[in-house]
PDB file of C-alpha atoms and ligand atoms in Angstrom:
ATOM      1  CA  UNK P   1     -37.017 -37.000  45.832  1.00 42.00           C
ATOM      2  CA  UNK P   2     -35.251 -38.148  42.674  1.00 44.00           C
ATOM      3  CA  UNK P   3     -31.503 -37.888  42.200  1.00 41.00           C
ATOM      4  CA  UNK P   4     -31.934 -34.873  39.849  1.00 42.00           C
ATOM      5  CA  UNK P   5     -33.960 -32.874  42.393  1.00 44.00           C
ATOM      6  CA  UNK P   6     -31.631 -33.216  45.399  1.00 42.00           C
ATOM      7  CA  UNK P   7     -29.034 -30.336  44.993  1.00 45.00           C
ATOM      8  CA  UNK P   8     -28.457 -29.589  41.380  1.00 45.00           C
ATOM      9  CA  UNK P   9     -25.181 -31.497  41.477  1.00 49.00           C
ATOM     10  CA  UNK P  10     -26.562 -34.736  40.181  1.00 49.00           C
ATOM     11  CA  UNK P  11     -25.028 -36.047  36.909  1.00 54.00           C
ATOM     12  CA  UNK P  12     -28.275 -36.294  35.164  1.00 64.00           C
ATOM     13  CA  UNK P  13     -29.159 -32.601  34.869  1.00 66.00           C
ATOM     14  CA  UNK P  14     -30.190 -31.136  31.487  1.00 69.00           C
ATOM     15  CA  UNK P  15     -27.723 -28.741  29.959  1.00 58.00           C
ATOM     16  CA  UNK P  16     -29.861 -25.637  29.221  1.00 67.00           C
ATOM     17  CA  UNK P  17     -27.185 -23.009  28.266  1.00 68.00           C
ATOM     18  CA  UNK P  18     -26.454 -23.179  24.607  1.00 74.00           C
ATOM     19  CA  UNK P  19     -22.936 -22.468  23.457  1.00 73.00           C
ATOM     20  CA  UNK P  20     -22.854 -21.045  19.804  1.00 73.00           C
ATOM     21  CA  UNK P  21     -20.532 -23.393  17.870  1.00 82.00           C
ATOM     22  CA  UNK P  22     -20.823 -21.500  14.642  1.00 87.00           C
ATOM     23  CA  UNK P  23     -18.408 -18.841  13.484  1.00 87.00           C
ATOM     24  CA  UNK P  24     -19.304 -16.033  11.163  1.00 87.00           C
ATOM     25  CA  UNK P  25     -18.036 -16.845   7.635  1.00 88.00           C
ATOM     26  CA  UNK P  26     -14.743 -14.978   6.699  1.00 95.00           C
ATOM     27  CA  UNK P  27     -15.124 -12.171   4.174  1.00 98.00           C
ATOM     28  CA  UNK P  28     -12.927 -11.667   1.217  1.00 98.00           C
ATOM     29  CA  UNK P  29     -11.807  -8.447  -0.546  1.00 98.00           C
ATOM     30  CA  UNK P  30     -11.930  -8.563  -4.400  1.00 98.00           C
ATOM     31  CA  UNK P  31      -8.984  -6.471  -5.631  1.00 98.00           C
ATOM     32  CA  UNK P  32      -8.253  -5.170  -9.103  1.00 98.00           C
ATOM     33  CA  UNK P  33      -4.703  -4.697 -10.238  1.00 98.00           C
ATOM     34  CA  UNK P  34      -3.390  -2.141 -12.685  1.00 98.00           C
ATOM     35  CA  UNK P  35      -1.568  -2.944 -16.021  1.00 98.00           C
ATOM     36  CA  UNK P  36      -0.479  -0.855 -18.968  1.00 98.00           C
ATOM     37  CA  UNK P  37      -2.798  -2.354 -21.634  1.00 98.00           C
ATOM     38  CA  UNK P  38      -6.329  -2.875 -20.407  1.00 98.00           C
ATOM     39  CA  UNK P  39      -8.350   0.103 -21.680  1.00 98.00           C
ATOM     40  CA  UNK P  40      -9.919   2.257 -18.862  1.00 98.00           C
ATOM     41  CA  UNK P  41     -13.419   1.920 -20.310  1.00 98.00           C
ATOM     42  CA  UNK P  42     -13.128  -1.867 -20.195  1.00 98.00           C
ATOM     43  CA  UNK P  43     -12.316  -1.732 -16.405  1.00 98.00           C
ATOM     44  CA  UNK P  44     -15.264   0.600 -15.890  1.00 98.00           C
ATOM     45  CA  UNK P  45     -17.467  -1.766 -17.790  1.00 98.00           C
ATOM     46  CA  UNK P  46     -16.295  -4.728 -15.602  1.00 98.00           C
ATOM     47  CA  UNK P  47     -16.989  -2.723 -12.428  1.00 98.00           C
ATOM     48  CA  UNK P  48     -20.514  -1.793 -13.732  1.00 98.00           C
ATOM     49  CA  UNK P  49     -21.302  -5.339 -14.853  1.00 98.00           C
ATOM     50  CA  UNK P  50     -19.927  -7.500 -12.026  1.00 98.00           C
ATOM     51  CA  UNK P  51     -19.719  -5.239  -8.919  1.00 98.00           C
ATOM     52  CA  UNK P  52     -23.033  -3.304  -9.288  1.00 97.00           C
ATOM     53  CA  UNK P  53     -21.191   0.052  -9.049  1.00 98.00           C
ATOM     54  CA  UNK P  54     -22.680   3.309 -10.217  1.00 98.00           C
ATOM     55  CA  UNK P  55     -20.815   4.967 -13.236  1.00 98.00           C
ATOM     56  CA  UNK P  56     -19.200   7.503 -10.862  1.00 98.00           C
ATOM     57  CA  UNK P  57     -18.012   4.778  -8.411  1.00 98.00           C
ATOM     58  CA  UNK P  58     -16.755   2.680 -11.197  1.00 98.00           C
ATOM     59  CA  UNK P  59     -14.719   5.528 -12.697  1.00 98.00           C
ATOM     60  CA  UNK P  60     -13.347   6.399  -9.261  1.00 98.00           C
ATOM     61  CA  UNK P  61     -12.320   2.824  -8.461  1.00 98.00           C
ATOM     62  CA  UNK P  62     -10.790   2.457 -11.944  1.00 98.00           C
ATOM     63  CA  UNK P  63      -8.702   5.758 -11.590  1.00 98.00           C
ATOM     64  CA  UNK P  64      -7.708   4.672  -8.071  1.00 98.00           C
ATOM     65  CA  UNK P  65      -6.344   1.375  -9.451  1.00 98.00           C
ATOM     66  CA  UNK P  66      -4.644   3.202 -12.414  1.00 98.00           C
ATOM     67  CA  UNK P  67      -2.842   5.654 -10.024  1.00 98.00           C
ATOM     68  CA  UNK P  68      -1.983   3.415  -7.021  1.00 98.00           C
ATOM     69  CA  UNK P  69      -1.637  -0.049  -8.710  1.00 98.00           C
ATOM     70  CA  UNK P  70      -4.497  -1.815  -6.841  1.00 98.00           C
ATOM     71  CA  UNK P  71      -8.050  -1.064  -5.750  1.00 98.00           C
ATOM     72  CA  UNK P  72     -10.923  -2.577  -3.921  1.00 98.00           C
ATOM     73  CA  UNK P  73     -13.937  -3.698  -5.920  1.00 98.00           C
ATOM     74  CA  UNK P  74     -15.978  -5.126  -2.926  1.00 98.00           C
ATOM     75  CA  UNK P  75     -16.091  -7.519  -0.003  1.00 98.00           C
ATOM     76  CA  UNK P  76     -17.877 -10.817  -0.229  1.00 98.00           C
ATOM     77  CA  UNK P  77     -18.177 -14.301   1.101  1.00 97.00           C
ATOM     78  CA  UNK P  78     -15.526 -16.624  -0.257  1.00 97.00           C
ATOM     79  CA  UNK P  79     -17.755 -18.248  -2.868  1.00 97.00           C
ATOM     80  CA  UNK P  80     -19.041 -14.932  -4.154  1.00 98.00           C
ATOM     81  CA  UNK P  81     -15.598 -13.347  -4.180  1.00 98.00           C
ATOM     82  CA  UNK P  82     -14.209 -16.403  -5.996  1.00 98.00           C
ATOM     83  CA  UNK P  83     -16.864 -16.256  -8.643  1.00 98.00           C
ATOM     84  CA  UNK P  84     -16.354 -12.601  -9.249  1.00 98.00           C
ATOM     85  CA  UNK P  85     -12.577 -13.034  -9.772  1.00 98.00           C
ATOM     86  CA  UNK P  86     -13.276 -15.898 -12.240  1.00 98.00           C
ATOM     87  CA  UNK P  87     -15.922 -13.870 -14.129  1.00 98.00           C
ATOM     88  CA  UNK P  88     -13.667 -10.798 -14.409  1.00 98.00           C
ATOM     89  CA  UNK P  89     -10.626 -12.739 -15.584  1.00 98.00           C
ATOM     90  CA  UNK P  90     -12.710 -14.830 -18.051  1.00 98.00           C
ATOM     91  CA  UNK P  91     -14.325 -11.684 -19.487  1.00 98.00           C
ATOM     92  CA  UNK P  92     -10.964  -9.916 -19.701  1.00 98.00           C
ATOM     93  CA  UNK P  93      -9.271 -12.908 -21.536  1.00 98.00           C
ATOM     94  CA  UNK P  94     -12.189 -13.138 -23.939  1.00 98.00           C
ATOM     95  CA  UNK P  95     -11.563  -9.523 -24.866  1.00 98.00           C
ATOM     96  CA  UNK P  96      -7.836 -10.176 -24.928  1.00 98.00           C
ATOM     97  CA  UNK P  97      -6.962  -7.859 -22.117  1.00 98.00           C
ATOM     98  CA  UNK P  98      -4.290  -8.708 -19.454  1.00 98.00           C
ATOM     99  CA  UNK P  99      -6.528  -7.386 -16.486  1.00 98.00           C
ATOM    100  CA  UNK P 100      -5.864  -9.122 -13.194  1.00 98.00           C
ATOM    101  CA  UNK P 101      -8.167  -9.589 -10.296  1.00 98.00           C
ATOM    102  CA  UNK P 102      -7.593 -11.351  -7.097  1.00 98.00           C
ATOM    103  CA  UNK P 103      -9.039 -12.011  -3.689  1.00 98.00           C
ATOM    104  CA  UNK P 104      -7.615 -11.516  -0.196  1.00 98.00           C
ATOM    105  CA  UNK P 105      -8.996 -12.571   3.217  1.00 98.00           C
ATOM    106  CA  UNK P 106     -10.166  -9.524   5.196  1.00 93.00           C
TER     107      UNK P 106
HETATM  108  N1  LIG N   1      -3.605   1.550 -16.661  1.00 84.99           N
HETATM  109  C1  LIG N   1      -4.606   1.283 -17.702  1.00 84.99           C
HETATM  110  C2  LIG N   1      -4.474   2.174 -18.832  1.00 84.99           C
HETATM  111  O1  LIG N   1      -3.747   3.222 -18.670  1.00 84.99           O
HETATM  112  C3  LIG N   1      -6.067   1.368 -17.115  1.00 84.99           C
HETATM  113  C4  LIG N   1      -6.294   0.335 -16.061  1.00 84.99           C
HETATM  114  C5  LIG N   1      -6.995   0.686 -14.886  1.00 84.99           C
HETATM  115  C6  LIG N   1      -5.930  -0.949 -16.211  1.00 84.99           C
HETATM  116  C7  LIG N   1      -7.269  -0.223 -13.957  1.00 84.99           C
HETATM  117  C8  LIG N   1      -6.256  -1.907 -15.248  1.00 84.99           C
HETATM  118  O2  LIG N   1      -7.266  -2.451 -13.121  1.00 84.99           O
HETATM  119  C9  LIG N   1      -6.903  -1.435 -14.058  1.00 84.99           C
HETATM  120  N2  LIG N   1      -5.140   1.975 -19.926  1.00 84.99           N
END
């Protein structure tokens, strides 16, 4: 009988139980902030263009931001959320609107 077969306590046993070492990636909220100058229809256009919202959802989110000061556009992985924020701010600046958008870890 080999060392391995004796009593299961030998030091040469094969580890069969796998322990998951990977964590689920953190998710990030993309938030839109209110201001007094960005036109409402521009905000709706942003929500339609970058967040795949329906016209109704986009208007609802825009009004929620307008009334409460902040609103949720969507939840994404860090890379996607960061890209959306850059796209929104870039688009707003090109149109000379002060619209602000940010991300927050969920
Ligand atoms: N408050 C803006 C206005 O009255 C509209 C607005 C809504 C601006 C949402 C930004 O994220 C925003 N024209």
